[in-house]
Structures are given as C-alpha cells and as structure tokens.
PDB file of C-alpha atoms in Angstrom:
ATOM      1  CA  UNK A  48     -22.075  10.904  -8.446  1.00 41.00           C
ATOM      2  CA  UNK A  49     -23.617  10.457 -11.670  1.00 47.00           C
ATOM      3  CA  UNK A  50     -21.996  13.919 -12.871  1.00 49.00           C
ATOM      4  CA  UNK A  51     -18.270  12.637 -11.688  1.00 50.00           C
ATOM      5  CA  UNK A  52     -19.447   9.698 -13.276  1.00 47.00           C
ATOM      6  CA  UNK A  53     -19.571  11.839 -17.097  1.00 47.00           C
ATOM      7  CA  UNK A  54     -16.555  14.202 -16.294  1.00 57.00           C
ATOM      8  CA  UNK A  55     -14.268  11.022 -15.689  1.00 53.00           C
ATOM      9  CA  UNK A  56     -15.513   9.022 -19.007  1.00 56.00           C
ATOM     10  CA  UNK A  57     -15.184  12.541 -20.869  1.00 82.00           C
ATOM     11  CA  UNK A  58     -11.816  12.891 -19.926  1.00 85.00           C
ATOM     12  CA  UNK A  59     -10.784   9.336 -20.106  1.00 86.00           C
ATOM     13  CA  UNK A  60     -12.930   9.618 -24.157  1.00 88.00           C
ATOM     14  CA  UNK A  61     -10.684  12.931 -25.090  1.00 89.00           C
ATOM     15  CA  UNK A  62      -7.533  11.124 -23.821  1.00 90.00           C
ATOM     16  CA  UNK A  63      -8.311   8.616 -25.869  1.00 88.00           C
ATOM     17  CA  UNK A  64      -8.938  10.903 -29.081  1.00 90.00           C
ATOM     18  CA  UNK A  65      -5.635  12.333 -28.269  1.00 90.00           C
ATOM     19  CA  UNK A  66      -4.001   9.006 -28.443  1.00 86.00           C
ATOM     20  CA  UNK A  67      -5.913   7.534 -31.507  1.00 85.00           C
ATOM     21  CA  UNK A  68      -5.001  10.850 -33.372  1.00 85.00           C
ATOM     22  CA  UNK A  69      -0.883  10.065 -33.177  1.00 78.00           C
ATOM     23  CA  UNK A  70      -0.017   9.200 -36.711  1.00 71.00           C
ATOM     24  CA  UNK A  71       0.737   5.451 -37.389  1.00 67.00           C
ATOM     25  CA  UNK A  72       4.268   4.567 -35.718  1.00 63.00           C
ATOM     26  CA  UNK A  73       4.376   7.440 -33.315  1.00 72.00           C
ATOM     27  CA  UNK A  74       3.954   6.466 -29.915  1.00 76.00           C
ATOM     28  CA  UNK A  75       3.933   9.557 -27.142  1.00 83.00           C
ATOM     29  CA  UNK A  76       4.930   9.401 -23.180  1.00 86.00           C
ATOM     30  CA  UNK A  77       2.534  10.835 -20.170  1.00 87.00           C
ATOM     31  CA  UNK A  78       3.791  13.927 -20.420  1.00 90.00           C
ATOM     32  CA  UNK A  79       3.243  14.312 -24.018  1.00 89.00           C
ATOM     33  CA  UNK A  80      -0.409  13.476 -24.070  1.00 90.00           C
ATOM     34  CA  UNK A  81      -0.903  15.649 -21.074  1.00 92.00           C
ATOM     35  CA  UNK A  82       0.836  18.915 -22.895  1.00 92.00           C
ATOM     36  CA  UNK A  83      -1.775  18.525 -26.045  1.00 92.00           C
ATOM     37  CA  UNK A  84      -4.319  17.729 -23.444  1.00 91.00           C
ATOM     38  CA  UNK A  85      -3.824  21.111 -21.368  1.00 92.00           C
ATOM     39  CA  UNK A  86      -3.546  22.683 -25.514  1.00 91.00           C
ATOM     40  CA  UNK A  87      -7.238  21.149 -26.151  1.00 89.00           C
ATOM     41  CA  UNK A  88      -8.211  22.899 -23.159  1.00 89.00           C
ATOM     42  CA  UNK A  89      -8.813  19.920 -20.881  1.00 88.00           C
ATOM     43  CA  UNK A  90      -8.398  21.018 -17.046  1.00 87.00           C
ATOM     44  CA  UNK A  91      -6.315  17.790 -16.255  1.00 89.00           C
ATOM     45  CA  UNK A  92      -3.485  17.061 -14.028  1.00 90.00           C
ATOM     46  CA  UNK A  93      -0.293  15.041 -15.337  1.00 90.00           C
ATOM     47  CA  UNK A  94      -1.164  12.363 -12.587  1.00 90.00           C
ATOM     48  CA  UNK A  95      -4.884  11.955 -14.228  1.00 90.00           C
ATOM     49  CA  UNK A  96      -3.533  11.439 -17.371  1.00 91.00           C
ATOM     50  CA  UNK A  97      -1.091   8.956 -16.321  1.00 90.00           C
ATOM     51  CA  UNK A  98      -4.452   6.963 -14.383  1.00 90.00           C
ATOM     52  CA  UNK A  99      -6.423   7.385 -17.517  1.00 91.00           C
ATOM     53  CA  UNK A 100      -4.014   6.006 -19.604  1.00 89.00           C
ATOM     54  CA  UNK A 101      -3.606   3.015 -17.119  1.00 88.00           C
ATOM     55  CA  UNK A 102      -7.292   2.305 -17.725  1.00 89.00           C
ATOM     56  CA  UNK A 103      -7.331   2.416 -21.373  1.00 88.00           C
ATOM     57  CA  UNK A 104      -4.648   0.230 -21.238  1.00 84.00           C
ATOM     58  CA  UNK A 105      -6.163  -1.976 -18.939  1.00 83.00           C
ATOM     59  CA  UNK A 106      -8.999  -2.072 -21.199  1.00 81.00           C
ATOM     60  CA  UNK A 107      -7.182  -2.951 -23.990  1.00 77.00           C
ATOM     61  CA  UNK A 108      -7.783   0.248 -26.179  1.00 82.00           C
ATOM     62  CA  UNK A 109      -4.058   1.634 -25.635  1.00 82.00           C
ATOM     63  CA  UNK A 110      -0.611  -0.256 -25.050  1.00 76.00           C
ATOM     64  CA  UNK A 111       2.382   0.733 -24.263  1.00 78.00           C
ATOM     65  CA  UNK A 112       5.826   0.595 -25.687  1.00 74.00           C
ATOM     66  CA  UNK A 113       9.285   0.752 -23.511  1.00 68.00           C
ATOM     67  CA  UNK A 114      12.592   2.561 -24.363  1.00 61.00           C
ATOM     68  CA  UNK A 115      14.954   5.002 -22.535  1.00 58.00           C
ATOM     69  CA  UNK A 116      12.372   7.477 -22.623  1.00 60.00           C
ATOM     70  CA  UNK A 117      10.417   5.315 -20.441  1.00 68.00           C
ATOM     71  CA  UNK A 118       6.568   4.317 -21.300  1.00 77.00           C
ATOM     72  CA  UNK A 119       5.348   5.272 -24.978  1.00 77.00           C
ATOM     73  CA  UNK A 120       1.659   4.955 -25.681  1.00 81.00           C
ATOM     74  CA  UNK A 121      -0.176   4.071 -28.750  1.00 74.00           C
ATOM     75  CA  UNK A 122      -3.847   3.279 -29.757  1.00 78.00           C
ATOM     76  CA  UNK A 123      -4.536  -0.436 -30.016  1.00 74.00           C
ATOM     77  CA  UNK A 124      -5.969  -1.443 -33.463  1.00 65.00           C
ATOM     78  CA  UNK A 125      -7.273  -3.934 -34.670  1.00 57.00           C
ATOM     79  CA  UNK A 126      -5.868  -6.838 -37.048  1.00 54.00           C
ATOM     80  CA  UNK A 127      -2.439  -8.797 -36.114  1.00 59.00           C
ATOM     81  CA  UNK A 128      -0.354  -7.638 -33.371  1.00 66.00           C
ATOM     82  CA  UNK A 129       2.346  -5.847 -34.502  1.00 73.00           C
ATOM     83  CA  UNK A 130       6.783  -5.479 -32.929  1.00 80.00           C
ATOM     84  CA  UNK A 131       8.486  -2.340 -32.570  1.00 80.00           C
ATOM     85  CA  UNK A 132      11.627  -1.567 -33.470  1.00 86.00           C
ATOM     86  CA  UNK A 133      12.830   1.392 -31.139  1.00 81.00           C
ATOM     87  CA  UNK A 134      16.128   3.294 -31.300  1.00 83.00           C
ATOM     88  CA  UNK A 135      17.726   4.377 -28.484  1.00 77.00           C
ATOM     89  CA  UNK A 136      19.250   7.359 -29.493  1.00 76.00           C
ATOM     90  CA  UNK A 137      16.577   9.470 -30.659  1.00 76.00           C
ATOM     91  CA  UNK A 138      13.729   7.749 -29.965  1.00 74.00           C
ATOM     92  CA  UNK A 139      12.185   6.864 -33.513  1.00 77.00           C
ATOM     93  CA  UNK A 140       9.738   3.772 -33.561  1.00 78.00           C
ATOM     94  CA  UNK A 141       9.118   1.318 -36.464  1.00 82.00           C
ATOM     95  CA  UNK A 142       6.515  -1.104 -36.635  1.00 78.00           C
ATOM     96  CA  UNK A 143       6.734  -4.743 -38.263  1.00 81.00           C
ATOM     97  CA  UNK A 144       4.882  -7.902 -38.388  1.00 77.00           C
ATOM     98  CA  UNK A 145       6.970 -11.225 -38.288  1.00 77.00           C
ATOM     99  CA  UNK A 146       5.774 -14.014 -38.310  1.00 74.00           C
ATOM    100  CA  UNK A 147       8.242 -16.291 -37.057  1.00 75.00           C
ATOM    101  CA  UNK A 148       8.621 -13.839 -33.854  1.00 75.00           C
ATOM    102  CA  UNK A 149       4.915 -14.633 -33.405  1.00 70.00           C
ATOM    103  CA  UNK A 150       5.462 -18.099 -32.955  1.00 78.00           C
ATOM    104  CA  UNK A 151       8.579 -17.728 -30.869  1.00 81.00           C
ATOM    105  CA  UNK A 152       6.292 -15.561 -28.302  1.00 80.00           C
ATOM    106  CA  UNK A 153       3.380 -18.612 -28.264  1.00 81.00           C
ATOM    107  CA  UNK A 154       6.216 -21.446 -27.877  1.00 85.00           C
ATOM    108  CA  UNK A 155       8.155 -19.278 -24.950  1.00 86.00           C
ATOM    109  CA  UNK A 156       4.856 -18.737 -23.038  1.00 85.00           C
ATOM    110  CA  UNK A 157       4.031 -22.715 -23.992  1.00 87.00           C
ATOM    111  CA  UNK A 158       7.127 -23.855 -22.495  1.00 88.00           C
ATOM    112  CA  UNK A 159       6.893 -21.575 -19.065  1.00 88.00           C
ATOM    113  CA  UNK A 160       3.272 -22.694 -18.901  1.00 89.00           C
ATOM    114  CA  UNK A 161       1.345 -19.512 -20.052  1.00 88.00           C
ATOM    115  CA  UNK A 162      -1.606 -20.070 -22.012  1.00 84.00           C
ATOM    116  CA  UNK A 163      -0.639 -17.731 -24.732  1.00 77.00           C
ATOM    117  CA  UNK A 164      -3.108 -14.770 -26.359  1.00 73.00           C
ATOM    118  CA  UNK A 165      -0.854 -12.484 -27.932  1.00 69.00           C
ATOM    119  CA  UNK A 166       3.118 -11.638 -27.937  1.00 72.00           C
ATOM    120  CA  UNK A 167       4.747  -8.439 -28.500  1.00 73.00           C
ATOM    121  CA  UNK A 168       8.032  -7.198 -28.735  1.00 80.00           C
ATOM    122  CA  UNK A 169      10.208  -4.276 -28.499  1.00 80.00           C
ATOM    123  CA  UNK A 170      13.895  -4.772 -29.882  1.00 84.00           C
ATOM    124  CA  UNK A 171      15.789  -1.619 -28.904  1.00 82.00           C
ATOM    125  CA  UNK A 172      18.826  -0.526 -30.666  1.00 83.00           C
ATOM    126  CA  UNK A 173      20.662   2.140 -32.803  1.00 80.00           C
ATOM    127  CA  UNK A 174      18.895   3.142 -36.468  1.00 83.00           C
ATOM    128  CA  UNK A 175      21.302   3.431 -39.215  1.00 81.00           C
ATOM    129  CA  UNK A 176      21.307   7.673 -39.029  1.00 81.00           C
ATOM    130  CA  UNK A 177      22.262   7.726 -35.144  1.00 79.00           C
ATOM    131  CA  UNK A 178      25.205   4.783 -36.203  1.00 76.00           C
ATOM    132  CA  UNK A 179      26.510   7.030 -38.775  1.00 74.00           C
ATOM    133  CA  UNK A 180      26.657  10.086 -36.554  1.00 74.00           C
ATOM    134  CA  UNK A 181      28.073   8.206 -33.427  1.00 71.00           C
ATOM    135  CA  UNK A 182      30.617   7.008 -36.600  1.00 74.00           C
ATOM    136  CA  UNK A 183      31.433  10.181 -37.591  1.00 74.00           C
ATOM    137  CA  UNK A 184      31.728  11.495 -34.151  1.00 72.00           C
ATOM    138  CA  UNK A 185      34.293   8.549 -33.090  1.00 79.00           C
ATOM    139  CA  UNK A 186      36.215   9.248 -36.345  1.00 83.00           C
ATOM    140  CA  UNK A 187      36.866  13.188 -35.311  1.00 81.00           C
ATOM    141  CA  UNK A 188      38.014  11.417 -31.489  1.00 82.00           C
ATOM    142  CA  UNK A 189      40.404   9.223 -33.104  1.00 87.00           C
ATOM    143  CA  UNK A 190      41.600  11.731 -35.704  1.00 88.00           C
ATOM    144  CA  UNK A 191      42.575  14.514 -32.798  1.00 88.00           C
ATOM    145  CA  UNK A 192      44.207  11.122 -30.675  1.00 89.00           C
ATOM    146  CA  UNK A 193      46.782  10.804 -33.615  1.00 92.00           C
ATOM    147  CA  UNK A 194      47.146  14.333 -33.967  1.00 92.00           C
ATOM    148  CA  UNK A 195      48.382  14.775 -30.843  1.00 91.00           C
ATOM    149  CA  UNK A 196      50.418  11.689 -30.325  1.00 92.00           C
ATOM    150  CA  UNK A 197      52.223  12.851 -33.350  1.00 93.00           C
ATOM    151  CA  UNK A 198      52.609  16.528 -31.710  1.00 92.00           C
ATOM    152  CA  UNK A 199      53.645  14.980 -28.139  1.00 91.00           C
ATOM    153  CA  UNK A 200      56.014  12.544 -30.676  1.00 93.00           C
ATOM    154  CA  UNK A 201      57.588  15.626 -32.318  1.00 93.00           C
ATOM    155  CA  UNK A 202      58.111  17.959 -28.920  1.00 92.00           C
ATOM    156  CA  UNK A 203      59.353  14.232 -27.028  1.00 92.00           C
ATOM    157  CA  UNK A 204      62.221  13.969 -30.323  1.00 94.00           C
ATOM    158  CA  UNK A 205      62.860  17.926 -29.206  1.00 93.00           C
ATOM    159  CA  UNK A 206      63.653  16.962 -25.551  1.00 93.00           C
ATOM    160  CA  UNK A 207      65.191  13.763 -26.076  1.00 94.00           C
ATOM    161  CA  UNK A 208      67.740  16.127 -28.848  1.00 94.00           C
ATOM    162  CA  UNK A 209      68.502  18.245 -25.412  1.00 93.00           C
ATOM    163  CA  UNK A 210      68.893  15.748 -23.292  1.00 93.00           C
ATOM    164  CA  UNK A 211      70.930  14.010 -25.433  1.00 94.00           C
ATOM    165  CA  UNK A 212      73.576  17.461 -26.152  1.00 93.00           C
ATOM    166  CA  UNK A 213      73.418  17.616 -22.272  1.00 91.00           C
ATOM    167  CA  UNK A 214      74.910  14.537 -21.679  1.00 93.00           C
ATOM    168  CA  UNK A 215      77.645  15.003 -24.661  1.00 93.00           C
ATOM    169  CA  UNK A 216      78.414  18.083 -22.376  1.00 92.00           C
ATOM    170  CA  UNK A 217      78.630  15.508 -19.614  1.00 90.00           C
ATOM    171  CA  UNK A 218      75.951  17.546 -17.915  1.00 89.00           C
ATOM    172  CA  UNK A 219      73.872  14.946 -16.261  1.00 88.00           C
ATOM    173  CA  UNK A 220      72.419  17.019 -14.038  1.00 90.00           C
ATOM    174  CA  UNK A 221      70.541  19.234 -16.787  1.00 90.00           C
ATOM    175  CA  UNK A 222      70.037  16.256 -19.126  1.00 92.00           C
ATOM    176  CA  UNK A 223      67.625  14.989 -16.130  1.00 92.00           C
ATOM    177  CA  UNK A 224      64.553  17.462 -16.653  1.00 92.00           C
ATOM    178  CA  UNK A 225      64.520  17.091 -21.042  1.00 92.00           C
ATOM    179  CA  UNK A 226      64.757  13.386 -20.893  1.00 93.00           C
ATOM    180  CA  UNK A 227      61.807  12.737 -17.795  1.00 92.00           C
ATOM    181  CA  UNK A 228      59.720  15.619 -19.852  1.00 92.00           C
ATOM    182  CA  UNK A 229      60.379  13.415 -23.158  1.00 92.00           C
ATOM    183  CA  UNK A 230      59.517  10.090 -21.389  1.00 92.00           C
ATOM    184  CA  UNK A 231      56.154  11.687 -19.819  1.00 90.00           C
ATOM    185  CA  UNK A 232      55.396  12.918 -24.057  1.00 91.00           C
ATOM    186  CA  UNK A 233      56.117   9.534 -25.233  1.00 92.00           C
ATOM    187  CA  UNK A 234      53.593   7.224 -22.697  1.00 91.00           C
ATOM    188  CA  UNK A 235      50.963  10.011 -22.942  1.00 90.00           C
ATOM    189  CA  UNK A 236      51.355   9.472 -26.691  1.00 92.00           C
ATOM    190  CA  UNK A 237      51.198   5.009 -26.202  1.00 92.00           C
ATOM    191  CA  UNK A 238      48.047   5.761 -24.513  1.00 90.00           C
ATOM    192  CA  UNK A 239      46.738   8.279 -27.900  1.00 89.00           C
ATOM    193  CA  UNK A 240      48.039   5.433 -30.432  1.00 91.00           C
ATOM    194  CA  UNK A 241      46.480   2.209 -27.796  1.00 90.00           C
ATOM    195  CA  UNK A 242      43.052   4.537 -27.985  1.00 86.00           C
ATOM    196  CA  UNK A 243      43.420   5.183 -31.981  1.00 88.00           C
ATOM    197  CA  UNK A 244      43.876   0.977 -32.447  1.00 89.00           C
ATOM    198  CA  UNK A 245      40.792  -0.081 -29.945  1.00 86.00           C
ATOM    199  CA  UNK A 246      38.837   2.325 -31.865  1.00 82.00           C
ATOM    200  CA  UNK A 247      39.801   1.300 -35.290  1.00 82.00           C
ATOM    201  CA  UNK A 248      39.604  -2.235 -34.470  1.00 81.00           C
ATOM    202  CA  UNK A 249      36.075  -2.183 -33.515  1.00 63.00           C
ATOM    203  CA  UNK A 250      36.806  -3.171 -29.639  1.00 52.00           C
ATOM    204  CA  UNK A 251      35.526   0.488 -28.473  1.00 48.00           C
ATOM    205  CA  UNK A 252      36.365  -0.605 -24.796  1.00 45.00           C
ATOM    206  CA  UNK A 253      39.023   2.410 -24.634  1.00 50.00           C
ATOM    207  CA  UNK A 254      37.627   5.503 -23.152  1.00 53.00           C
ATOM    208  CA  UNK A 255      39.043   8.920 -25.649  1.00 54.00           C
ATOM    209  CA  UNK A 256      42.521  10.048 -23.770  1.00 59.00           C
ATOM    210  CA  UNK A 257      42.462  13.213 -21.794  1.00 55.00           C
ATOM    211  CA  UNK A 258      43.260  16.315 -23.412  1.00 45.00           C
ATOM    212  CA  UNK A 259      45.840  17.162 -21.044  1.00 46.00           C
ATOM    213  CA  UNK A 260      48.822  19.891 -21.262  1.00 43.00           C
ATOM    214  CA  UNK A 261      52.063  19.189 -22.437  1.00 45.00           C
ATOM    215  CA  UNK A 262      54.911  19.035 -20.276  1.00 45.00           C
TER     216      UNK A 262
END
C-alpha cells in the first residue's frame, strides 16, 4: 500500500517537474508531457498522465489553457493571475495582466451570484504572422481568379467572333455550339470577378471558384 502510495506521488512529483520546467508562456497538451515523460524514462501510460495532471490541477499547482489543440497545461505561480492570448492557427500563447479584465471577471461572477476568487481568460484569435500569411495566401487566390476570368474573357470574345461570322453566313445551325461555349466562358468568368470583389472588399463569404476546364 504504502509502496503504491510513493510510486504514485513520485510520478505525480516528476510530472510536475516536467510541467514547471516549460519556459514562461509555453503551455504543453497530455500528450506532450507524456512524450518527455516516456524521454525521462518514466514507465507511464498516456491515461496516467492525463489523471495526474487532473490532480495537480485539482490541487491548484497546474491549470489549464483551451484552444483548438484542446487542453494546454502550465505550472501555476504565484503573484496575480495572469490572461492568455492564444492563436488559433499555430498555437502560440501570450500572457498579459489587465486589470480592467480582472474586474470584469469579479463583477460577471457578482452579478450571476458567484462569490468570486480569481478570473481567467483565454481570448483566441489570429497573431499578426498567421494574418499576414492567410493575406498573402488569399492575395495569390484572387490573383489566379482574375487571371482566368480574363483568359475565359479572351477565348469567350474568340467564340462569340465565330459565332458571330456563322450567322453572317446565315448558318444558324453552326453559330449554335460557339455562342453556348462563349456564354458558358462568360458566367464562369462573373463568378471569378463576383469572387475577386468579395475578397477585395473584405466580405470573404465567397468560397475561391473551381478550377474547372474550359469549354
């Protein structure tokens, strides 16, 4: 008993190192903390580490921080509580103190009758590197969008100058295929050009158009 007892506070003691030893603003998941476990040389299994982490938690020497890579955890420390800034892209964490969000967290919990101890938050969004490449990246969409409504523009002038000699020929018939091809070019390249405006306009509720052979 006594010797389960040992094994379970050594484990849940090197966990603990491993967490405490993450540099200031790095936060890791389970997973993480169990890989540099099973490098230490602790004979752990993920699901221990996830319980052990629990418990810290629960006794206040961890907490935890969310984002779309699920459950981060850091070492508690001592002095004010502090907000995370998390992006969503690649993950990176920064830590501030406001003070102002501090009260906001005592009044909310005031109002919904909590009797407040501490308030944290976690404001998840984009940092300014991930904008810029998601900018870049919707720049190249919208550049190939006009390129090719000006190709589709160019070969739809082509058919339309067919269709058009076919009917001078009064042959209706043939004029039929050049004109329908030209008219298929042309709302293929509305739908390029409506894409190109969203985008440029900041709306970004247009999905890029479909690369799609031309008729």
């Amino acid at each position: 008993m006594d010797e389960t007892k040992n094994r379970l506070l050594s484990t849940q003691e090197a966990i603990e190192a491993i967490v405490k030893a993450i540099p200031r603003g790095d936060h890791l998941t389970a997973p993480e903390v169990y890989e540099l476990a099973v490098e230490r040389g602790l004979k752990v299994s993920l699901s221990t580490v996830y319980r052990t982490l629990n418990r810290l938690k629960a006794d206040g020497n961890v907490i935890t921080v969310s984002g779309d890579r699920g459950l981060r955890y850091e070492a508690a420390e001592e002095g004010p509580a502090h907000d995370h800034l998390i992006c969503l892209a690649c993950g990176m964490t920064i830590e501030f103190y406001d003070e102002l969000i501090r009260g906001f967290g005592k009044a909310v919990a005031q109002r919904k009758g909590f009797d407040h101890t501490t308030s944290r938050f976690d404001i998840l969004g984009y940092c300014q590197n991930c904008r810029s490449k998601d900018t870049s990246h919707k720049i190249d969409l919208v550049q190939d969008a006009v390129a090719a409504a000006i190709e589709r523009t160019e070969e739809a002038l082509g058919q339309m100058r067919l269709g058009l000699e076919q009917l001078r020929m009064r042959k209706f018939n043939k004029a039929y295929s050049p004109i329908k091809s030209a008219t298929s070019q042309l709302t293929q390249t509305i739908e390029d050009l409506d894409y190109a405006a969203n985008s440029l306009s900041g709306d970004g509720t247009s999905a890029p158009p479909n690369s799609q052979s031309h008729d």
